[in-house]
Amino acid sequence: MAETLAEPATRTGDECFLSDMARIGDLPNSVKRDLQVICRRRLFSCGETVAEAGEPSEFVGIVREGILRMQKSLPDGREHVVGLLIEGDMFGLVFGGPLHFAIEAATDAEIYIFGRAAFEKIVMSSMELDRLLLLNLMNELDRARDWMVILSLPKIRARLSGFLIVMCARFQKIDHLITISRRAIRVRIPISRPDLAHLLGTRVESISRALHALADDGLIEILQPDLVEIRDLAALSEETGELDLGDPASLQRLVRALRTAQG
Amino acid sequence: MAETLAEPATRTGDECFLSDMARIGDLPNSVKRDLQVICRRRLFSCGETVAEAGEPSEFVGIVREGILRMQKSLPDGREHVVGLLIEGDMFGLVFGGPLHFAIEAATDAEIYIFGRAAFEKIVMSSMELDRLLLLNLMNELDRARDWMVILSLPKIRARLSGFLIVMCARFQKIDHLITISRRAIRVRIPISRPDLAHLLGTRVESISRALHALADDGLIEILQPDLVEIRDLAALSEETGELDLGDPASLQRLVRALRTAQG
DNA sequence: CGGTATTTTGAGTATCGTCAAGGCCAGTGG
DNA sequence: CCACTGGCCTTGACGATACTCAAAATACCG
């Protein structure tokens, strides 16, 4: 299935593309070469299914561009978003059983795909790649726990605030999602309202109301439906009850960057 | 700190205790021997802190008996439960940075502890142990996602139902938590109401009300505050919107066991 | 038996979910 | 070029649910 549109990723002038990906650049050259050989590039357009749930996951993927959403499909037809995958994220169980959720493109996306068997072979030959997988998993686990903390906040306002903060902390490196203007941080919300509602465990209407409530109180400004400017990061953080979401250090880095831009 | 009360685990007649632990028994004998040597046994009483958040996690642990809770501590003093660890579960980041949450004993617990440096050395020498760590992490990730799905259910009744079902599915092997009587399944809730409330993202009062609401509708019976009998597992499952939580197979096993006991 | 902690119940308020309607934007076809 | 359609976001009103505060009941422990 995945092979139909796949094309070899070893194009001229792009031989070291893997080095761009988060953390993969640190691998020994021999491993990178091996990965390069089995790597295929695929494009998905928004809404397309990348991997079905319940299948043994015939490939491992790395997101090159765009956003994927992981979702559990409920028997009644509704779907529940349990996480987002962004640039540099890996997915697909490497040695495990079937996937417990589906993966779909939340935006147009570009993905690097590795056949599972071949990938596992390389993993077994490289301690470094093995370690990378382990770290990647720990990272994902941390993120899942962050979502848990956010989801268990009682009010939608607080959950939405948590979401925005996580976006800031984690998606900093994605330049077209977070931009630091002279006066504030601008966050582009990369998923639709229904998806966001599912992710935060609520309905579209509540999301809308909470967002505008935050705007009315001056914590944020809604420039476009999917583009908000954070006016008061500290207050936003207070909304969540001051939890330290994601990597506190990366938030501080953001605050520093903001001060530099202002001063 | 952990060393003060620790004692060597290599007691007479107990040399292969590690084999009892989930999945560790499958490791090659040489690895088990290596682990055995650095393993220490520690007892924690209910409420004690096993590991602080923010520390680089000086050891790796495996729960032998009892329940630990993982929690994020909020600056305002409250604490947020993000997961439970039971018999056979491993914890402690192996190659990673600092722990992002604290671990406390939710009941009296017995734990096997491995010094981190020594443990990592063994991991690096054993592909099998390395793989075990990977699988363990994937398992935890799955569980975290299950919690996410439960937490994003809108009604407390549904979340509580989800919790009970997860208890049934995952804690089956722990004999003193789940017992199958002739007519129904009995679940012992191993954590206090405040902890349960935090875990499900609500307040103690709401937990109490939801629990009694389920009881009034005949889905469960409250034998003791922390001991409920499930009268109608199917209906309980419907409350959650029919999500397939945890391992559906293990629930089916439970249902079969129940039928056997009844027939 | 008394004292403390936990659990439950109650009443009032705030929030959220639901249903319904309206506005905005993009793509389609006349 | 414009009306039409469908999807998405927003707004409003109403009922259901959950949170807050307070107090009573129960279990737990010495």
XYZ file of C-alpha atoms (C1' of nucleotides) in Angstrom:
586
model
C 0.000 0.000 0.000
C 2.581 2.512 1.071
C 4.769 1.535 -1.806
C 2.487 2.663 -4.569
C 3.390 6.297 -4.337
C 6.772 5.880 -2.719
C 9.867 7.046 -4.434
C 13.494 6.563 -3.546
C 14.630 9.314 -1.270
C 18.200 9.328 -2.494
C 17.903 12.205 -4.846
C 20.791 14.235 -6.050
C 21.816 16.999 -3.718
C 19.807 15.506 -0.907
C 21.975 12.625 0.140
C 22.342 13.742 3.709
C 18.719 14.723 4.255
C 18.516 12.415 7.239
C 21.026 14.534 9.087
C 18.453 17.266 9.250
C 16.111 15.128 11.257
C 16.103 15.481 14.985
C 18.869 13.487 16.599
C 19.465 11.276 13.602
C 22.302 13.509 12.592
C 24.317 12.237 15.542
C 24.348 8.670 14.343
C 27.509 7.205 12.848
C 27.803 7.733 9.140
C 27.624 4.042 8.388
C 24.236 3.797 10.056
C 22.976 6.858 8.282
C 24.072 5.347 4.985
C 22.242 2.125 5.776
C 19.096 4.036 6.650
C 19.423 6.156 3.572
C 19.380 3.114 1.368
C 16.060 1.767 2.639
C 14.436 5.136 3.071
C 11.487 6.130 0.935
C 9.829 9.482 0.712
C 6.067 9.830 0.706
C 3.648 12.688 0.565
C 0.295 12.632 2.255
C -2.371 15.173 1.781
C -4.493 16.410 4.642
C -6.908 13.763 5.841
C -5.148 10.798 4.291
C -4.523 7.733 6.398
C -0.880 6.990 7.057
C -1.315 3.827 9.090
C -4.342 1.833 10.173
C -4.918 0.697 13.717
C -4.683 -2.977 14.444
C -2.125 -3.662 11.763
C 1.325 -4.912 12.639
C 2.775 -1.696 11.258
C 4.753 -2.697 8.196
C 6.934 0.339 8.362
C 8.570 2.889 10.582
C 8.246 6.518 9.682
C 9.769 9.869 10.441
C 7.870 13.060 9.875
C 9.731 15.435 7.631
C 7.129 18.133 7.356
C 3.549 18.646 8.406
C 1.524 17.290 11.276
C 0.110 13.831 11.830
C -2.492 12.968 14.399
C -2.657 9.714 16.271
C -6.174 8.650 17.013
C -8.120 5.869 18.571
C -11.211 5.001 16.596
C -14.282 4.354 18.671
C -16.741 1.699 17.560
C -19.488 4.314 17.359
C -17.574 6.024 14.585
C -16.107 8.908 16.509
C -12.377 9.237 16.730
C -10.254 10.324 19.566
C -7.010 12.192 19.069
C -4.335 10.974 21.460
C -1.389 12.911 20.218
C 0.290 14.820 17.463
C 3.410 14.003 15.515
C 5.507 16.819 14.164
C 8.703 17.322 12.259
C 11.332 14.910 13.466
C 8.999 12.556 15.279
C 9.190 8.837 14.687
C 6.263 6.483 14.680
C 5.499 2.826 14.133
C 6.217 0.153 16.691
C 9.610 -1.212 15.956
C 9.589 -4.572 17.603
C 6.111 -4.624 18.974
C 2.757 -5.954 17.938
C -0.041 -4.132 16.197
C -0.569 -0.425 16.353
C -3.224 0.560 18.873
C -4.244 3.671 17.034
C -4.467 5.031 13.541
C -2.264 7.726 12.119
C -3.641 10.321 9.759
C -2.290 13.435 8.172
C -3.666 16.495 9.960
C -2.068 18.717 7.356
C -0.315 17.984 4.107
C 2.743 16.090 5.174
C 6.002 14.712 3.932
C 7.216 11.536 5.534
C 10.212 9.257 5.337
C 9.359 5.624 5.477
C 11.491 2.631 6.323
C 10.414 -0.926 5.712
C 10.034 -2.555 9.057
C 12.095 -5.681 8.551
C 14.989 -3.801 7.019
C 14.793 -1.150 9.719
C 14.884 -3.685 12.500
C 17.898 -5.286 10.925
C 19.747 -2.002 11.073
C 18.614 -1.399 14.629
C 20.039 -4.718 15.661
C 23.345 -3.828 14.119
C 23.578 -0.391 15.671
C 23.604 0.293 19.341
C 23.305 3.991 18.654
C 20.102 3.666 16.673
C 18.737 1.349 19.297
C 19.464 3.967 21.913
C 17.814 6.573 19.756
C 14.651 4.522 19.637
C 14.670 4.201 23.387
C 15.084 7.914 23.909
C 12.406 8.602 21.352
C 9.984 6.399 23.226
C 10.793 8.015 26.559
C 10.166 11.347 24.953
C 6.790 10.243 23.681
C 5.897 8.851 27.061
C 6.674 12.161 28.648
C 4.485 13.923 26.156
C 1.629 11.515 26.722
C 1.867 12.231 30.438
C 1.807 15.931 29.732
C -1.431 15.436 27.830
C -2.782 13.469 30.759
C -2.080 16.297 33.136
C -3.696 18.776 30.781
C -6.706 16.564 30.205
C -7.343 16.193 33.880
C -7.681 19.903 34.363
C -11.327 20.519 35.164
C -11.960 23.601 33.073
C -11.656 23.960 29.335
C -9.966 27.317 29.726
C -7.205 25.662 31.688
C -6.847 22.811 29.217
C -6.684 25.206 26.316
C -4.062 27.252 28.135
C -2.078 24.092 28.725
C -2.344 23.235 25.076
C -1.033 26.620 24.009
C 1.854 26.396 26.436
C 2.780 22.954 25.218
C 2.667 24.257 21.684
C 5.079 27.008 22.649
C 7.410 24.751 24.541
C 7.520 21.921 22.101
C 6.915 23.371 18.683
C 9.424 26.165 19.001
C 11.741 24.656 16.495
C 9.053 24.554 13.840
C 9.478 28.056 12.570
C 6.187 28.406 10.785
C 4.203 27.457 13.902
C 5.778 29.678 16.520
C 7.010 33.146 15.698
C 8.318 35.703 18.123
C 7.328 39.168 17.106
C 8.517 42.265 18.869
C 5.746 42.259 21.417
C 4.470 38.736 21.731
C 4.559 35.109 20.725
C 2.400 33.978 17.861
C 1.183 30.427 17.780
C -0.347 28.784 14.779
C -2.761 26.053 15.745
C -1.970 23.290 13.324
C -5.138 21.249 13.669
C -8.785 21.878 13.022
C -11.236 22.812 15.765
C -12.875 19.386 15.795
C -9.473 17.742 16.209
C -8.502 20.149 18.927
C -11.796 19.515 20.659
C -11.184 15.775 20.592
C -7.648 16.206 21.817
C -8.773 18.273 24.777
C -11.735 16.071 25.489
C -14.491 18.529 24.747
C -16.637 19.991 21.948
C -15.953 22.533 19.287
C -18.275 25.078 20.828
C -16.524 24.944 24.166
C -13.175 25.419 22.490
C -14.455 28.475 20.742
C -15.931 29.935 23.894
C -12.821 29.257 25.977
C -10.572 30.765 23.347
C -12.613 33.916 23.184
C -12.840 34.062 26.954
C -9.042 34.071 27.135
C -9.010 36.781 24.502
C -11.568 38.877 26.400
C -9.369 38.701 29.481
C -6.413 39.900 27.480
C -4.280 36.784 27.830
C -4.274 36.185 24.113
C -5.442 37.778 20.940
C -7.105 35.892 18.142
C -5.607 37.137 14.921
C -7.121 34.399 12.832
C -9.109 31.371 13.885
C -5.930 29.310 13.797
C -3.449 32.017 14.759
C -3.284 33.434 18.262
C -0.904 35.877 19.803
C 0.036 35.261 23.395
C -0.069 38.486 25.313
C 0.505 37.255 28.834
C 2.358 33.994 29.058
C 2.604 34.159 32.831
C -1.153 34.533 33.229
C -1.701 31.763 30.749
C 0.551 29.570 32.824
C -1.416 30.481 35.945
C -4.593 29.277 34.265
C -3.176 25.770 34.260
C -2.343 25.912 37.948
C 1.334 26.472 37.240
C 2.124 23.002 36.113
C 5.455 22.605 34.454
C 4.496 21.162 31.150
C 6.893 19.725 28.688
C 10.340 21.065 29.104
C 10.329 24.075 31.424
C 13.740 25.015 30.093
C 12.460 25.425 26.586
C 9.749 27.763 27.795
C 12.309 29.860 29.600
C 14.338 29.975 26.437
C 11.240 31.300 24.726
C 10.718 33.953 27.365
C 14.322 35.035 27.038
C 13.993 35.219 23.283
C 10.916 37.342 23.752
C 12.722 39.743 26.081
C 15.573 40.038 23.640
C 13.148 40.872 20.864
C 11.493 43.486 23.033
C 14.593 45.037 24.547
C 19.332 7.565 50.118
C 17.980 4.341 48.765
C 20.914 2.483 50.170
C 20.201 3.083 53.797
C 17.586 0.415 54.134
C 18.620 -1.720 51.204
C 19.701 -5.227 51.664
C 21.240 -7.687 49.232
C 18.510 -9.597 47.466
C 20.539 -12.723 47.023
C 19.103 -14.596 49.909
C 19.204 -18.328 50.256
C 16.440 -20.114 48.456
C 15.582 -17.022 46.509
C 18.292 -16.927 43.933
C 15.964 -17.019 40.975
C 13.437 -14.520 42.268
C 13.906 -12.380 39.216
C 12.421 -15.110 37.087
C 9.098 -14.447 38.708
C 8.996 -10.945 37.399
C 7.142 -10.208 34.245
C 9.156 -11.091 31.173
C 12.488 -11.044 32.983
C 12.315 -14.777 33.258
C 12.857 -15.054 29.519
C 16.258 -13.424 29.621
C 19.379 -15.543 29.234
C 20.674 -16.931 32.489
C 23.894 -14.982 32.304
C 21.971 -11.705 32.179
C 19.757 -12.759 35.032
C 22.834 -13.586 37.064
C 24.331 -10.183 36.340
C 21.133 -8.461 37.360
C 20.879 -10.594 40.443
C 24.256 -9.429 41.636
C 23.423 -5.725 41.570
C 19.844 -6.135 42.722
C 18.777 -4.765 46.075
C 15.502 -5.264 47.825
C 13.711 -2.393 49.507
C 10.503 -1.994 51.376
C 8.457 1.159 51.281
C 5.524 1.872 53.466
C 2.443 3.600 52.200
C 3.075 7.252 51.459
C 6.843 7.042 51.334
C 8.669 8.644 48.450
C 10.441 6.233 46.150
C 11.937 8.760 43.762
C 11.838 12.519 43.580
C 11.003 14.435 40.450
C 13.747 16.368 38.773
C 16.494 14.039 39.869
C 18.529 12.109 37.340
C 17.101 8.890 38.734
C 19.997 7.124 40.345
C 18.402 3.746 40.035
C 16.036 1.575 38.080
C 13.362 -0.299 39.936
C 10.953 -3.156 39.486
C 7.858 -3.447 41.600
C 7.679 -6.754 43.380
C 4.567 -6.136 45.404
C 2.256 -3.246 46.132
C 1.284 -0.189 44.137
C 3.246 2.920 43.358
C 1.789 6.069 41.999
C 3.529 8.389 39.595
C 2.674 11.992 40.171
C 3.473 15.429 38.956
C 3.817 17.865 41.803
C 2.235 21.231 41.204
C 3.873 24.318 42.610
C 0.730 25.105 44.560
C 1.264 21.958 46.580
C -1.309 19.747 44.950
C -0.184 16.619 43.216
C -1.410 15.049 40.089
C -1.429 11.293 39.625
C -0.389 10.320 36.113
C -0.244 6.583 36.461
C 0.065 3.557 38.657
C 2.829 1.003 38.821
C 2.022 -2.519 39.840
C 3.739 -5.840 40.303
C 6.212 -6.398 37.499
C 6.366 -2.823 36.290
C 9.694 -1.150 35.774
C 10.424 2.488 36.387
C 13.300 4.934 36.251
C 14.671 6.379 33.048
C 17.463 4.194 31.927
C 19.484 6.374 29.663
C 17.509 9.551 29.913
C 17.658 12.724 31.848
C 15.807 13.628 35.015
C 12.529 12.112 36.046
C 9.595 14.354 35.244
C 7.447 13.089 38.033
C 7.776 11.723 41.529
C 7.098 8.159 42.524
C 5.463 7.356 45.827
C 4.201 4.221 47.442
C 0.398 4.124 47.242
C 0.392 1.025 49.417
C 3.097 -0.763 51.320
C 5.407 -1.999 48.613
C 8.363 -4.199 47.971
C 10.709 -3.114 45.242
C 13.837 -4.370 43.579
C 16.364 -1.703 42.889
C 19.275 -1.650 40.486
C 21.954 1.005 40.564
C 21.658 2.961 37.398
C 25.244 2.857 36.189
C 25.573 -0.854 36.796
C 22.203 -1.497 35.188
C 23.089 0.450 32.090
C 26.300 -1.504 31.795
C 24.332 -4.725 31.729
C 21.857 -3.303 29.245
C 24.664 -2.421 26.909
C 25.977 -5.941 27.083
C 22.646 -7.624 26.504
C 20.519 -7.135 23.470
C 17.725 -9.067 25.123
C 17.525 -6.757 28.113
C 17.697 -3.794 25.819
C 14.749 -5.152 23.877
C 12.902 -5.768 27.110
C 13.300 -2.139 28.042
C 11.966 -1.095 24.665
C 8.913 -3.319 24.975
C 8.357 -2.136 28.504
C 8.349 1.458 27.342
C 5.942 0.725 24.512
C 3.668 -0.927 26.986
C 3.735 2.096 29.253
C 3.056 4.367 26.334
C 0.005 2.353 25.446
C -1.240 2.597 28.983
C -0.686 6.313 29.097
C -2.750 6.645 25.928
C -5.473 4.564 27.499
C -5.569 7.015 30.387
C -5.771 9.842 27.906
C -8.795 8.330 26.256
C -10.454 7.773 29.611
C -9.628 11.271 30.806
C -11.167 12.851 27.772
C -14.520 11.252 28.407
C -16.862 14.066 29.347
C -18.743 12.474 32.212
C -17.312 11.255 35.474
C -19.456 8.150 35.335
C -17.809 7.190 32.083
C -14.311 7.884 33.366
C -14.943 5.879 36.490
C -16.287 3.019 34.407
C -13.197 3.186 32.252
C -11.039 3.086 35.326
C -12.776 -0.007 36.657
C -12.466 -1.757 33.311
C -8.782 -0.962 33.093
C -8.388 -2.299 36.605
C -10.036 -5.520 35.530
C -8.051 -5.840 32.335
C -4.662 -4.957 33.682
C -4.679 -6.019 37.296
C -6.060 -9.475 36.760
C -2.833 -11.171 37.611
C -2.665 -9.436 40.962
C -4.791 -11.861 42.888
C -5.593 -9.708 45.862
C -6.974 -6.916 43.699
C -9.270 -8.798 41.370
C -11.194 -11.820 42.576
C -13.764 -13.724 40.613
C -16.495 -14.938 42.845
C -19.267 -17.210 41.668
C -21.480 -14.384 40.535
C -19.303 -11.413 39.800
C -15.913 -9.770 39.664
C -14.654 -8.000 42.711
C -12.240 -5.139 42.297
C -10.253 -3.646 45.094
C -9.441 -0.016 44.456
C -5.839 0.264 45.511
C -5.636 4.014 45.890
C -7.332 6.544 48.099
C -10.265 8.650 46.937
C -8.193 11.808 46.607
C -5.686 9.951 44.459
C -8.418 8.442 42.357
C -9.998 11.847 41.972
C -6.717 13.321 40.768
C -6.146 10.434 38.409
C -9.553 10.900 36.816
C -9.287 14.647 36.794
C -12.090 15.422 39.210
C -12.902 15.853 42.902
C -13.544 13.379 45.653
C -17.208 14.290 45.896
C -17.817 13.639 42.237
C -16.127 10.266 42.503
C -18.359 9.346 45.373
C -21.501 10.454 43.573
C -20.580 8.705 40.338
C -19.735 5.516 42.158
C -23.062 5.498 43.942
C -24.869 6.397 40.746
C -23.397 3.322 39.098
C -24.430 1.317 42.127
C -27.989 2.676 42.036
C -28.257 1.597 38.424
C -27.146 -1.885 39.348
C -23.927 -1.907 37.354
C -21.837 -2.356 40.441
C -22.238 -2.904 44.143
C -20.202 -1.099 46.727
C -19.179 -3.653 49.317
C -16.697 -1.383 51.004
C -15.503 2.061 50.062
C -12.527 0.502 48.328
C -14.129 -2.766 47.219
C -16.687 -2.910 44.453
C -18.359 -5.844 42.812
C -19.028 -5.564 39.133
C -22.507 -6.787 38.337
C -22.768 -5.883 34.690
C -19.476 -5.637 32.900
C -21.131 -5.128 29.514
C -23.146 -2.173 30.744
C -20.060 -0.747 32.387
C -18.283 -1.025 29.088
C -21.145 0.764 27.368
C -20.760 3.656 29.765
C -17.360 4.369 28.290
C -18.708 4.422 24.761
C -17.345 0.990 23.968
C -13.734 1.961 23.732
C -11.339 -0.920 23.683
C -9.189 -0.121 26.643
C -5.999 -1.865 27.452
C -5.863 -5.347 26.113
C -9.306 -6.448 24.953
C -8.118 -10.042 25.020
C -7.432 -9.924 28.722
C -10.958 -8.681 29.359
C -12.373 -11.531 27.337
C -10.277 -13.918 29.373
C -11.844 -12.410 32.446
C -15.342 -12.852 31.066
C -14.601 -16.484 30.240
C -13.247 -17.049 33.711
C -16.415 -15.530 35.080
C -18.620 -17.818 32.993
C -16.637 -20.815 34.099
C -17.098 -19.853 37.706
C -20.818 -19.417 37.165
C -21.462 -22.461 35.009
C -14.728 4.832 74.010
C -13.205 9.099 71.937
C -10.654 11.438 68.242
C -9.238 11.735 63.592
C -9.424 10.905 58.871
C -12.089 9.445 55.248
C -16.293 9.116 52.810
C -20.781 10.539 51.841
C -24.664 13.779 51.351
C -26.754 18.287 50.532
C -27.605 22.919 48.477
C -26.226 26.546 45.409
C -23.519 28.123 41.629
C -20.618 27.823 37.616
C -19.412 25.383 33.733
C -20.118 22.469 30.089
C -22.800 19.821 26.539
C -26.588 20.045 23.377
C -29.436 21.942 19.914
C -30.190 25.494 16.756
C -29.044 29.321 14.041
C -26.025 32.604 11.789
C -21.530 34.184 9.570
C -17.400 33.365 6.965
C -14.679 31.260 3.369
C -13.573 28.219 -0.577
C -14.871 25.501 -4.286
C -18.504 24.457 -7.837
C -21.342 25.184 -11.484
C -24.451 28.041 -13.905
C -19.225 36.987 -12.657
C -22.262 35.478 -9.371
C -25.355 32.448 -6.777
C -25.050 28.144 -4.427
C -23.328 24.699 -1.501
C -20.759 22.669 2.178
C -17.471 22.921 5.799
C -15.787 25.353 9.678
C -16.034 28.711 13.266
C -18.877 31.388 16.195
C -22.875 32.774 19.071
C -27.098 32.136 21.764
C -30.308 29.744 24.838
C -31.395 25.916 27.773
C -30.806 21.770 30.394
C -27.555 18.593 32.428
C -23.446 17.926 34.892
C -19.846 18.878 37.848
C -17.488 21.986 41.141
C -17.613 24.591 45.665
C -18.579 24.961 50.297
C -20.464 23.043 54.263
C -22.022 19.484 57.245
C -23.171 14.875 58.488
C -22.111 9.935 58.553
C -18.999 6.393 58.532
C -14.732 3.993 59.099
C -10.240 3.785 61.368
C -7.029 3.859 65.281
C -5.439 4.087 69.599
